[in-house]
PDB file of C-alpha atoms in Angstrom:
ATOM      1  CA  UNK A  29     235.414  49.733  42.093  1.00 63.00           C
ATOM      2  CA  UNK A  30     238.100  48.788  44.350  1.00 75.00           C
ATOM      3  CA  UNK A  31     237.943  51.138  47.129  1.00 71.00           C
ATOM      4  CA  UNK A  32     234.053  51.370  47.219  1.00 70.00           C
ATOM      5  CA  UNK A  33     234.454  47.659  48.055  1.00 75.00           C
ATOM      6  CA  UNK A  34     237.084  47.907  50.333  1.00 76.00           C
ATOM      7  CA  UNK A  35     235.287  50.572  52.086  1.00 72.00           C
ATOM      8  CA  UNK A  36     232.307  48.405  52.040  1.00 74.00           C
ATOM      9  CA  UNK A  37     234.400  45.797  53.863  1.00 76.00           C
ATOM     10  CA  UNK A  38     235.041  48.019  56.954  1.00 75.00           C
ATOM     11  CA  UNK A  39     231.391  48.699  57.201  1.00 78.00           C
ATOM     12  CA  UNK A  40     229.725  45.052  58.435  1.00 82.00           C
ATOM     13  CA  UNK A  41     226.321  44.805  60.229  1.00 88.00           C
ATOM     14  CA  UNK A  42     227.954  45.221  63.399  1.00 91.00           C
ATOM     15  CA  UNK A  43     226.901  46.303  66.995  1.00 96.00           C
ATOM     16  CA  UNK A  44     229.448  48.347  68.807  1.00 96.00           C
ATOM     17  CA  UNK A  45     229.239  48.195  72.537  1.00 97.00           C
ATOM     18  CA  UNK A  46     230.403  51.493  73.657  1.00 97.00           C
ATOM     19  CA  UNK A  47     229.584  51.579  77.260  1.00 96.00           C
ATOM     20  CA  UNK A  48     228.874  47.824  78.505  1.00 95.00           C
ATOM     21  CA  UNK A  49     225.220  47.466  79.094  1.00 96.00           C
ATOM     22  CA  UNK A  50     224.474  51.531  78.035  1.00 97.00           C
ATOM     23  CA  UNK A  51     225.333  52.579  74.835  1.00 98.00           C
ATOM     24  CA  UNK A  52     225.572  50.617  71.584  1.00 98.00           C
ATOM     25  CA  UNK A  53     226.067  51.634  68.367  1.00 97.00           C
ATOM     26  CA  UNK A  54     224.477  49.632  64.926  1.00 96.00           C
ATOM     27  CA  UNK A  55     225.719  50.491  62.250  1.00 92.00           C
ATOM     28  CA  UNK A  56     226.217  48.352  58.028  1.00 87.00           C
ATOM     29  CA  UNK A  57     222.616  47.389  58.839  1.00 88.00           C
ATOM     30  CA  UNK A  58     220.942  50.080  56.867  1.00 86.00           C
ATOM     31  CA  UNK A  59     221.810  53.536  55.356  1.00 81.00           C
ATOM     32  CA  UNK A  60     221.941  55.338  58.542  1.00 90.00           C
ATOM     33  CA  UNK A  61     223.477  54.160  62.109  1.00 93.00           C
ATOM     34  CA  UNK A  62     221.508  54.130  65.173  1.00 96.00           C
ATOM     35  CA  UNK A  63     222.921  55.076  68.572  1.00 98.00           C
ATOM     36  CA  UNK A  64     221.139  53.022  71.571  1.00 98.00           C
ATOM     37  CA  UNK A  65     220.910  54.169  75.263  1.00 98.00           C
ATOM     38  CA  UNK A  66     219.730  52.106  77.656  1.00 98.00           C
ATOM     39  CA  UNK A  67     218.296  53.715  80.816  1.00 98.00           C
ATOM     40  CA  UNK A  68     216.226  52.696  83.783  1.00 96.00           C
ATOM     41  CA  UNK A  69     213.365  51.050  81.955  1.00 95.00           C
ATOM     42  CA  UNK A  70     213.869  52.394  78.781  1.00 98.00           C
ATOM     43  CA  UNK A  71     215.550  53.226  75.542  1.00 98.00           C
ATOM     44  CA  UNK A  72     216.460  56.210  73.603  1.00 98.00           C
ATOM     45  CA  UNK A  73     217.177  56.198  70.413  1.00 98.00           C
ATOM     46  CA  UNK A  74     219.169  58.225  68.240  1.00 98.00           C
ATOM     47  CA  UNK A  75     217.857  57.846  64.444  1.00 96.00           C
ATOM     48  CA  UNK A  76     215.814  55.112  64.172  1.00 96.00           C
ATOM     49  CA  UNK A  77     216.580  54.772  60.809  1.00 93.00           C
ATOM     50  CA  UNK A  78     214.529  54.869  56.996  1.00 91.00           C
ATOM     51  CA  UNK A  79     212.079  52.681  57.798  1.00 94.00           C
ATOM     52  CA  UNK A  80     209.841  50.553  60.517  1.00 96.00           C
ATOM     53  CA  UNK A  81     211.470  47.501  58.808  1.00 95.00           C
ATOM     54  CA  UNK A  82     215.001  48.220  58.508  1.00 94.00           C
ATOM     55  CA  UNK A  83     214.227  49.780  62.407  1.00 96.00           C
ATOM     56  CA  UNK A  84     213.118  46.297  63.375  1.00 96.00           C
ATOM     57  CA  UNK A  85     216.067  44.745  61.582  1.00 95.00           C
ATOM     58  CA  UNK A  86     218.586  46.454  63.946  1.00 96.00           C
ATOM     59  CA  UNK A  87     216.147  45.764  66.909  1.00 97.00           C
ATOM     60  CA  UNK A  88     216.487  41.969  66.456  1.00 97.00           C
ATOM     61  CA  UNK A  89     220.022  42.914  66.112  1.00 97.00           C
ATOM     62  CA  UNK A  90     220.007  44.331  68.951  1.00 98.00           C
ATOM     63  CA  UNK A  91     217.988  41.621  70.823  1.00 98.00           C
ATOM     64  CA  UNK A  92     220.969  39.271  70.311  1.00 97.00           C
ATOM     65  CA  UNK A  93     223.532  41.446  72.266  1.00 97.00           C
ATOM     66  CA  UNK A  94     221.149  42.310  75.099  1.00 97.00           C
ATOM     67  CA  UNK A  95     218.320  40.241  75.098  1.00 97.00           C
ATOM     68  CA  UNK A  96     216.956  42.415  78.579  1.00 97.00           C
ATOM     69  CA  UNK A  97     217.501  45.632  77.407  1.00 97.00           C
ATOM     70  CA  UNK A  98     215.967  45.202  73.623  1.00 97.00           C
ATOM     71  CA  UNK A  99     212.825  44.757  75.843  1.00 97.00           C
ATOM     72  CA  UNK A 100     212.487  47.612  77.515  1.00 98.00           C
ATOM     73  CA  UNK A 101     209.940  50.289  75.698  1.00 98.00           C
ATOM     74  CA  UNK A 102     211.420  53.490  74.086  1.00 98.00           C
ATOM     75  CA  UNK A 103     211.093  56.537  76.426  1.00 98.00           C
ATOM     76  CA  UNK A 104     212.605  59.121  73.706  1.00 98.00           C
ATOM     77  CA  UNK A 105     213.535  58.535  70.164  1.00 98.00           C
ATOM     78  CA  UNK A 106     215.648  61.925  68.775  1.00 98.00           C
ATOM     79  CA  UNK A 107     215.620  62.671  65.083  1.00 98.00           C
ATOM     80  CA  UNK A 108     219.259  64.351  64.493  1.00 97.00           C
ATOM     81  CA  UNK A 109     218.327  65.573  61.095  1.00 94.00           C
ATOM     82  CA  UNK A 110     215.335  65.418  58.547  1.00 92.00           C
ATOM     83  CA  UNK A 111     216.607  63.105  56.071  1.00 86.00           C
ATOM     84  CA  UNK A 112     214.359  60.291  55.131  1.00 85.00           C
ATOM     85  CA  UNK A 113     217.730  57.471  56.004  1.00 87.00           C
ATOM     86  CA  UNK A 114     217.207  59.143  59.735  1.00 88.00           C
ATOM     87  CA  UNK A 115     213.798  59.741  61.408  1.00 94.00           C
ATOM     88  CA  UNK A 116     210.855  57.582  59.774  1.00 94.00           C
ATOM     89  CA  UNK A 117     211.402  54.358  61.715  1.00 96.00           C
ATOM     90  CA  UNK A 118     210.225  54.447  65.391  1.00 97.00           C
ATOM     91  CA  UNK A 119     207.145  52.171  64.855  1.00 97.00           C
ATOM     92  CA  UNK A 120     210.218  49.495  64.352  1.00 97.00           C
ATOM     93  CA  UNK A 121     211.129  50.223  67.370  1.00 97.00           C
ATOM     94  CA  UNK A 122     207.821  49.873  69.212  1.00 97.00           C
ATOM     95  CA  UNK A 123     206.770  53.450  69.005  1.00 98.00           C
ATOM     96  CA  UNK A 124     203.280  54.305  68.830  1.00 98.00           C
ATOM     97  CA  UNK A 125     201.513  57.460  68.659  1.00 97.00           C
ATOM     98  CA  UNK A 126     199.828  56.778  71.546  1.00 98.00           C
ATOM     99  CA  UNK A 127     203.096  56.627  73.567  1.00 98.00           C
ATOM    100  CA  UNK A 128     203.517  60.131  71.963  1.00 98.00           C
ATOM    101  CA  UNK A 129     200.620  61.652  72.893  1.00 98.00           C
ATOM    102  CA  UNK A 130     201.146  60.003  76.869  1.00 97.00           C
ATOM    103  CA  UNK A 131     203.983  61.444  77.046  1.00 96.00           C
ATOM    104  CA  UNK A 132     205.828  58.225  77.585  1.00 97.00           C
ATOM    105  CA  UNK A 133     208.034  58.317  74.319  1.00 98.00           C
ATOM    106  CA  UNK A 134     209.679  61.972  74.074  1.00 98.00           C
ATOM    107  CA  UNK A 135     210.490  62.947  70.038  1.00 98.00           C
ATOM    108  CA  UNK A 136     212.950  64.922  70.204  1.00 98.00           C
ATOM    109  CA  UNK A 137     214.573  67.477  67.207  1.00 98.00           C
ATOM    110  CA  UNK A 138     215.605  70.664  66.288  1.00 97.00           C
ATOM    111  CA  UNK A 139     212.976  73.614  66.343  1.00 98.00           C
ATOM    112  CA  UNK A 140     214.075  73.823  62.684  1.00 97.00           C
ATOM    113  CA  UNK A 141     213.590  70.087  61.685  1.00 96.00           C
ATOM    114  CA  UNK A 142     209.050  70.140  60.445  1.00 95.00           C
ATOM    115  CA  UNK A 143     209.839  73.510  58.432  1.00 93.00           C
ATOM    116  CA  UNK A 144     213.150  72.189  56.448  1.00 91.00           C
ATOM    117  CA  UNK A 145     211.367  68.577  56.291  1.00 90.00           C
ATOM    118  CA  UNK A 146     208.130  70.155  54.541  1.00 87.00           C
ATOM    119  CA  UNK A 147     209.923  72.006  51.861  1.00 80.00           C
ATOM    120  CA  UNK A 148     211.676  69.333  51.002  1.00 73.00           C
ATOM    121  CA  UNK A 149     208.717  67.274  50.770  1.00 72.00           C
ATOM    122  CA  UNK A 150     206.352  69.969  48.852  1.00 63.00           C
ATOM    123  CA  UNK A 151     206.649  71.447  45.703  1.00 59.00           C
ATOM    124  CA  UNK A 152     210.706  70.349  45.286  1.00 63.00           C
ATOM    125  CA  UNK A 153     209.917  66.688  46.296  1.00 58.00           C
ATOM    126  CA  UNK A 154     210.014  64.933  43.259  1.00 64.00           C
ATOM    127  CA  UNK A 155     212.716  66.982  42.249  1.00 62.00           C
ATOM    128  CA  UNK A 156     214.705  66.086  44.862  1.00 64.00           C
ATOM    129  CA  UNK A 157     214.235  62.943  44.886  1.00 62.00           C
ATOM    130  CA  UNK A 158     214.947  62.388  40.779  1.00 62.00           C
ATOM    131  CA  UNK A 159     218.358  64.155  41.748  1.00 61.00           C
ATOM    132  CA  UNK A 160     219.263  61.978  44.298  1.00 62.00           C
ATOM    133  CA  UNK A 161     218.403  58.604  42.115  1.00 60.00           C
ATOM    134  CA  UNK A 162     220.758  60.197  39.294  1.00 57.00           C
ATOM    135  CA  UNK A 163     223.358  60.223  42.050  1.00 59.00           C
ATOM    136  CA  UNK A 164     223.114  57.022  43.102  1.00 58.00           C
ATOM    137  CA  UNK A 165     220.036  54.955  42.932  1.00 54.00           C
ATOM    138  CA  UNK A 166     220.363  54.856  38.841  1.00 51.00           C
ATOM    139  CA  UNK A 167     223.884  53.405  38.489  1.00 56.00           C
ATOM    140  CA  UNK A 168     224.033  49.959  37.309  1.00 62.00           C
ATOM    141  CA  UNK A 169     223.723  47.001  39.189  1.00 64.00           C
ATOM    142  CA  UNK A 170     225.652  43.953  39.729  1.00 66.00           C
ATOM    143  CA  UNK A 171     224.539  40.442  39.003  1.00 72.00           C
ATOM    144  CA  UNK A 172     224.048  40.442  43.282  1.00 68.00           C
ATOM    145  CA  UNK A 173     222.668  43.943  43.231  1.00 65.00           C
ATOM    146  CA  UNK A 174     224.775  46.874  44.908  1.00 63.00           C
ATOM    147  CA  UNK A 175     228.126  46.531  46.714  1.00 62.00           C
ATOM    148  CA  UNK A 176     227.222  49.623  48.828  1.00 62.00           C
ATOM    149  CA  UNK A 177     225.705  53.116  48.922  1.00 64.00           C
ATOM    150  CA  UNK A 178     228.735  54.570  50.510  1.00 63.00           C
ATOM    151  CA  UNK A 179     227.451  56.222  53.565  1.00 68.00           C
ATOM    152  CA  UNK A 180     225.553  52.275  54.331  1.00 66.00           C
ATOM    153  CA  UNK A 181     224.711  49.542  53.005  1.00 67.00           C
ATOM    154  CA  UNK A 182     221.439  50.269  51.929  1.00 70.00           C
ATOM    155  CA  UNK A 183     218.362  52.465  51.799  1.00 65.00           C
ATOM    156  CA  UNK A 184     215.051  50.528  52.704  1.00 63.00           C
ATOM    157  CA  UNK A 185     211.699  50.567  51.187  1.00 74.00           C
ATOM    158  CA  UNK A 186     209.518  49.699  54.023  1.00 81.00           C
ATOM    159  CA  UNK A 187     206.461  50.473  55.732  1.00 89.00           C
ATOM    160  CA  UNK A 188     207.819  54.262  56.920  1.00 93.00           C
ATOM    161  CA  UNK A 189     206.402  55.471  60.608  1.00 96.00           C
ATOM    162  CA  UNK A 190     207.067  59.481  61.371  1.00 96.00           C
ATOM    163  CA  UNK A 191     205.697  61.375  64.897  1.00 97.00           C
ATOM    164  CA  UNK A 192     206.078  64.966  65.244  1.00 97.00           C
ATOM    165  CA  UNK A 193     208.370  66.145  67.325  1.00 98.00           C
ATOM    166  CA  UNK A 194     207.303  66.794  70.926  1.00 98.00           C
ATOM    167  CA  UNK A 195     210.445  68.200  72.506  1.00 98.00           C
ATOM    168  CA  UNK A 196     212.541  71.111  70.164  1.00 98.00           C
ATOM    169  CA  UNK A 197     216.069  72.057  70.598  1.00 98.00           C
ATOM    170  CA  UNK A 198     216.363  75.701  69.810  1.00 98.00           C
ATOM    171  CA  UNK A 199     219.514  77.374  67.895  1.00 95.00           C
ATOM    172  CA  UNK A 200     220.435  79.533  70.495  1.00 94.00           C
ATOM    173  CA  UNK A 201     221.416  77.237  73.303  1.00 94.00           C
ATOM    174  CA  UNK A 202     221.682  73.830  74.301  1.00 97.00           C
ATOM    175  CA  UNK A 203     219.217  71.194  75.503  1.00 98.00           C
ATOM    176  CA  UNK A 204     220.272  69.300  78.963  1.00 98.00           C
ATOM    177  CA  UNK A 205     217.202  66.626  79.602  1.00 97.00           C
ATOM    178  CA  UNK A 206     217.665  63.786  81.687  1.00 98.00           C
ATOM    179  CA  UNK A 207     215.445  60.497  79.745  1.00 98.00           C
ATOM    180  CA  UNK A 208     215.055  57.368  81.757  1.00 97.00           C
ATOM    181  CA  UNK A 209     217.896  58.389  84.477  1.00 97.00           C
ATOM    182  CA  UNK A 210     220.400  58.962  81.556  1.00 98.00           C
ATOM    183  CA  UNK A 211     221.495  62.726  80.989  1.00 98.00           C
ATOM    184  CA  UNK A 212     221.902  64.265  77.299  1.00 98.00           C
ATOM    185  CA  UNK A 213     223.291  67.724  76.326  1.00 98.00           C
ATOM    186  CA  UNK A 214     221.808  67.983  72.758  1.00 98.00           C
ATOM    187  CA  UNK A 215     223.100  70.987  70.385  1.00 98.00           C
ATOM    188  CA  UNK A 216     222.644  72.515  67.382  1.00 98.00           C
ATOM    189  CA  UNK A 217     226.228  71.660  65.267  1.00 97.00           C
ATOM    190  CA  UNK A 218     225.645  72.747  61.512  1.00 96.00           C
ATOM    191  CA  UNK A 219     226.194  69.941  59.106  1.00 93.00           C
ATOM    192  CA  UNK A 220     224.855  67.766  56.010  1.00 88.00           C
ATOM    193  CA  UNK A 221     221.386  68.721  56.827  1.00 88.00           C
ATOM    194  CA  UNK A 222     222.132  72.389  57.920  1.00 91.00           C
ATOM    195  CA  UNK A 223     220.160  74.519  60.102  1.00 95.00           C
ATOM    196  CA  UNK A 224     218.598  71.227  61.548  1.00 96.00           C
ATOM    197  CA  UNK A 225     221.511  69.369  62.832  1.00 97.00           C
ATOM    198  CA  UNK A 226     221.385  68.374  66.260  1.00 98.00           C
ATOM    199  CA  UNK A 227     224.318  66.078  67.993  1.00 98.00           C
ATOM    200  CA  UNK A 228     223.967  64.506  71.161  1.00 98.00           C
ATOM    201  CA  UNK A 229     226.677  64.570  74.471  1.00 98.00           C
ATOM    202  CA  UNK A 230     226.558  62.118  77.088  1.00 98.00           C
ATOM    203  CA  UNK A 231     228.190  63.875  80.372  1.00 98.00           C
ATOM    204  CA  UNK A 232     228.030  60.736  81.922  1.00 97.00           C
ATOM    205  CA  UNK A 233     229.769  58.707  79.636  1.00 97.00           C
ATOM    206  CA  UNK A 234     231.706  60.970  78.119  1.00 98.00           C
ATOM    207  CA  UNK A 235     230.301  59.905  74.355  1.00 98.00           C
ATOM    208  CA  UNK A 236     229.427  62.524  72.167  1.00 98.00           C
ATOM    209  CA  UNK A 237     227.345  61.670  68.886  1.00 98.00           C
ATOM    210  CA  UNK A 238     228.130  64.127  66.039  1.00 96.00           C
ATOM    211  CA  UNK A 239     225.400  63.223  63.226  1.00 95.00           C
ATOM    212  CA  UNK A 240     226.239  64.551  60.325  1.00 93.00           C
ATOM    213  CA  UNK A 241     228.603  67.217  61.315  1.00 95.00           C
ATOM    214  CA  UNK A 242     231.364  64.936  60.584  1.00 93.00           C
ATOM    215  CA  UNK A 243     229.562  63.007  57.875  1.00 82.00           C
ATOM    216  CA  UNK A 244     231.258  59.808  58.332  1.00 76.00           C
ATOM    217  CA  UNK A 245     234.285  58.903  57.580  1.00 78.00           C
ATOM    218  CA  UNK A 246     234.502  59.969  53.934  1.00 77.00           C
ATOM    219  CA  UNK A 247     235.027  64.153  53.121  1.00 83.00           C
ATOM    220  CA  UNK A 248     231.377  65.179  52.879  1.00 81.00           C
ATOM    221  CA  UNK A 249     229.694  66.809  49.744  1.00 79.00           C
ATOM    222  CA  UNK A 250     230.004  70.634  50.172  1.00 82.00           C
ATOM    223  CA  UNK A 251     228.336  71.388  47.165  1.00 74.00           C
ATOM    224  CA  UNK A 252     224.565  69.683  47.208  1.00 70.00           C
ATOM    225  CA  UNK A 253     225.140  67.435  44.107  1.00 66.00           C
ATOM    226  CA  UNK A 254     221.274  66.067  44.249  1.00 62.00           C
ATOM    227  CA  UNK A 255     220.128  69.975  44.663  1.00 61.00           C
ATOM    228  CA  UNK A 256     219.182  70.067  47.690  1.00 66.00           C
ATOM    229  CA  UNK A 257     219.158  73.347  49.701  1.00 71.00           C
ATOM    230  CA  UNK A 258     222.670  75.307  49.212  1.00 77.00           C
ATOM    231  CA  UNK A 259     224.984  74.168  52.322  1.00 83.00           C
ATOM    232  CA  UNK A 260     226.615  77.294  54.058  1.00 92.00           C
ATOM    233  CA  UNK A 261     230.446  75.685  54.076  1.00 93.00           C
ATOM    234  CA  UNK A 262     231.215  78.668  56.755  1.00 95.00           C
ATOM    235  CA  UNK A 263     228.404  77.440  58.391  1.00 95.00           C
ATOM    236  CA  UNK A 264     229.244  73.840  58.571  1.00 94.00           C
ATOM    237  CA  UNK A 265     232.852  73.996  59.545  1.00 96.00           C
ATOM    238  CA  UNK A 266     232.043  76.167  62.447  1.00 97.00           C
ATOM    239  CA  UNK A 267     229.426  73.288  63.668  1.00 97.00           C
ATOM    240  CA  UNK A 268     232.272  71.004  63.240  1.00 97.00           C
ATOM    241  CA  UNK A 269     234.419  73.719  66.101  1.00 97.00           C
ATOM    242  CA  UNK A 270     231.066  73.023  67.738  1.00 97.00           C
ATOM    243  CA  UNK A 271     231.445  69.412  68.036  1.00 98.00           C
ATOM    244  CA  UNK A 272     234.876  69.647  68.493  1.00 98.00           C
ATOM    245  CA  UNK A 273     234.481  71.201  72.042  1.00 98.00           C
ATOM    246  CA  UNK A 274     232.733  68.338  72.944  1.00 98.00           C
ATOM    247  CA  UNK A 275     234.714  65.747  71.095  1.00 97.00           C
ATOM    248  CA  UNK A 276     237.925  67.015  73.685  1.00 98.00           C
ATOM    249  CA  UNK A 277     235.706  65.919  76.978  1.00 97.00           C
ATOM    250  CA  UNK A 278     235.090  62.632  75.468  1.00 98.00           C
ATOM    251  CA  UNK A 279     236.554  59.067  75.134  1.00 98.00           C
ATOM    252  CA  UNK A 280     234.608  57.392  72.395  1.00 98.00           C
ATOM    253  CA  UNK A 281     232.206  59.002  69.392  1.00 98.00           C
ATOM    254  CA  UNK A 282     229.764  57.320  67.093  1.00 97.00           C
ATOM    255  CA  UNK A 283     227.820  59.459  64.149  1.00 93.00           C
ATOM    256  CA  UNK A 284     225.487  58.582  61.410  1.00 91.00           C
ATOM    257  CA  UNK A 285     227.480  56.775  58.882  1.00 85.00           C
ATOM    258  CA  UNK A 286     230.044  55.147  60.211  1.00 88.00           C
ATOM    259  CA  UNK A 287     231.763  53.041  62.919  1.00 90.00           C
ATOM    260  CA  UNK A 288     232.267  54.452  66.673  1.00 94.00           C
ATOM    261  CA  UNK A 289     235.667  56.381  67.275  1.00 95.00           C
ATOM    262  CA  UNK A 290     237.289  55.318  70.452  1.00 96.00           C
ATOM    263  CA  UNK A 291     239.895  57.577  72.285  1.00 97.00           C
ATOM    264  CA  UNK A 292     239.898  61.111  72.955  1.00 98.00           C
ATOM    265  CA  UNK A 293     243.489  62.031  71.341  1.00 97.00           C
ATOM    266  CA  UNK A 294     242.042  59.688  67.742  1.00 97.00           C
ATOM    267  CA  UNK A 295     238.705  61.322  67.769  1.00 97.00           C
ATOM    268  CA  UNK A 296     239.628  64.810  67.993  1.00 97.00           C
ATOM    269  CA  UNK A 297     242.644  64.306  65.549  1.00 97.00           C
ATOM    270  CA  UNK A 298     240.005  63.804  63.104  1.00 95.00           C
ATOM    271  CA  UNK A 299     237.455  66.162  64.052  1.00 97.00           C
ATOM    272  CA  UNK A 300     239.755  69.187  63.811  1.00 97.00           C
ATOM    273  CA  UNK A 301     241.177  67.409  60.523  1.00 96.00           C
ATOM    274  CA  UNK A 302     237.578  67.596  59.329  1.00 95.00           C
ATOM    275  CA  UNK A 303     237.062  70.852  60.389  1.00 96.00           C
ATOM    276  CA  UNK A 304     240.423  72.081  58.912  1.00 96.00           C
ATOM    277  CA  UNK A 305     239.753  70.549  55.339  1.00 95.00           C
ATOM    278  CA  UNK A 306     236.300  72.199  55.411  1.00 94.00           C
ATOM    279  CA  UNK A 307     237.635  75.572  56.346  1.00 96.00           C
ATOM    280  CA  UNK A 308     240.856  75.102  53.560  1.00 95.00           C
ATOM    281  CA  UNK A 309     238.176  74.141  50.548  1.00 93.00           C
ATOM    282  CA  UNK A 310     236.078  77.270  51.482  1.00 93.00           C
ATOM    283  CA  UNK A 311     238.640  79.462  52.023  1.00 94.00           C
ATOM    284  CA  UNK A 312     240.989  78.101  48.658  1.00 93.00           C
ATOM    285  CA  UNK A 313     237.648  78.607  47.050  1.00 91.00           C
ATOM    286  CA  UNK A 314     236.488  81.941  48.345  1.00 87.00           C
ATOM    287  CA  UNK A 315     239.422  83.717  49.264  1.00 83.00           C
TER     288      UNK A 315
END
């Protein structure tokens, strides 16, 4: 269709410097975007993405635009939500469950993220993940195989890599660690994935990373189409008045399927837009 491919246009394999030489931003390489910080000998990195291949993809990616830093070793990888595009590609990255058990790679996610990931994966698994092909994965085909999945380009097959998480954010209050000299406020912000989305601020340079709170830049899926577990729309757009509080201390915002926002007066436009729409199709619908 025309505007899946126009969309599809905006969304090149690109890496977005955000802060020169400290945060970048991947995204058209793979279903999910990655967020990179660069500290003082070492990386964290914000969903690594489906896969240790499509992870190593974005790494060599990565490797072009700062040849120094894409050498450093990861000191914390955080998973912002369960969903297999996000948090099964760390070994990509260099990961190893060694560096887990040292200590010297943090995993970080919410204190809800191994509970919600193992139903998922139990008895509904192959439920789920039927739904989700008649969604998407079972349209037709072009002649040069898909134009775009919508939220990315694509969803790899790989080799998959998952370590459990080592550092929790809890519900009722927010995380401050400091990883490799570079500070991080991370916060539970109700989204896509529900009562296991964490985003990520940056105090020191004034970036905020909203995950799937603000799923994109298309109006997300209220309703879980692929039958997932039922999305409280209350819920979600109060994690989007969440993220908002942030988004009005900072100057430029990336999230999980799209391109990074730059400007606080554009990003919070659209954040309280998001949040408004939400809020208008529950209430219209409720009310």
């Amino acid at each position: 269709a025309p505007a899946q491919t126009a969309f599809a246009q905006q969304m090149p394999p690109m890496i977005q410097e955000i802060r020169p030489g400290k945060l970048y931003h991947a995204s058209g390489f793979q279903l999910a975007s990655t967020l990179i910080a660069v500290g003082r000998g070492g990386l964290i990195i914000i969903d690594p993405g489906s896969d240790d291949d499509s992870a190593k993809s974005v790494k060599e990616a990565f490797a072009k635009v700062d040849p120094e830093a894409a050498k450093l070793p990861v000191r914390a990888v955080v998973y912002s939500h369960r969903h297999p595009d996000h948090a099964f590609g760390s070994a990509g990255w260099g990961v190893t469950q060694k560096d887990v058990d040292r200590g010297t790679a943090k995993i970080i996610a919410s204190e809800n993220l191994v509970n919600n990931l193992i139903n998922d994966v139990g008895v509904v698994g192959n439920i789920l993940t039927q739904r989700t092909a008649y969604t998407a994965g079972y349209v037709k085909q072009g002649p040069e195989g898909p134009v775009h999945f919508a939220i990315g380009p694509a969803f790899g097959a790989g080799p998959i890599s998952f370590f459990l998480p080592t550092v929790e954010v809890r519900e009722e209050k927010p995380l401050i660690l400091n990883v490799a000299g570079v500070k991080m406020e991370l916060f539970h912000a109700y989204g896509d994935a529900g009562t296991d989305e964490i985003d990520v601020y940056f105090p020191q340079y004034e970036h905020v990373h909203g995950s799937e709170t603000v799923q994109g830049e298309t109006f997300p899926n209220l309703y879980t189409m692929r039958g997932t577990s039922y999305r409280d729309v209350k819920a979600w757009y109060e994690g989007v008045g969440k993220l908002l509080a942030y988004a009005k201390k900072a100057n430029t915002y990336s999230g999980s399927h799209m391109r990074a926002w730059v400007g606080t007066e554009f990003i919070v436009e659209r954040i309280q837009t998001y949040r408004d729409a939400v809020q208008y199709v529950h209430h219209q619908t409720i009310y």
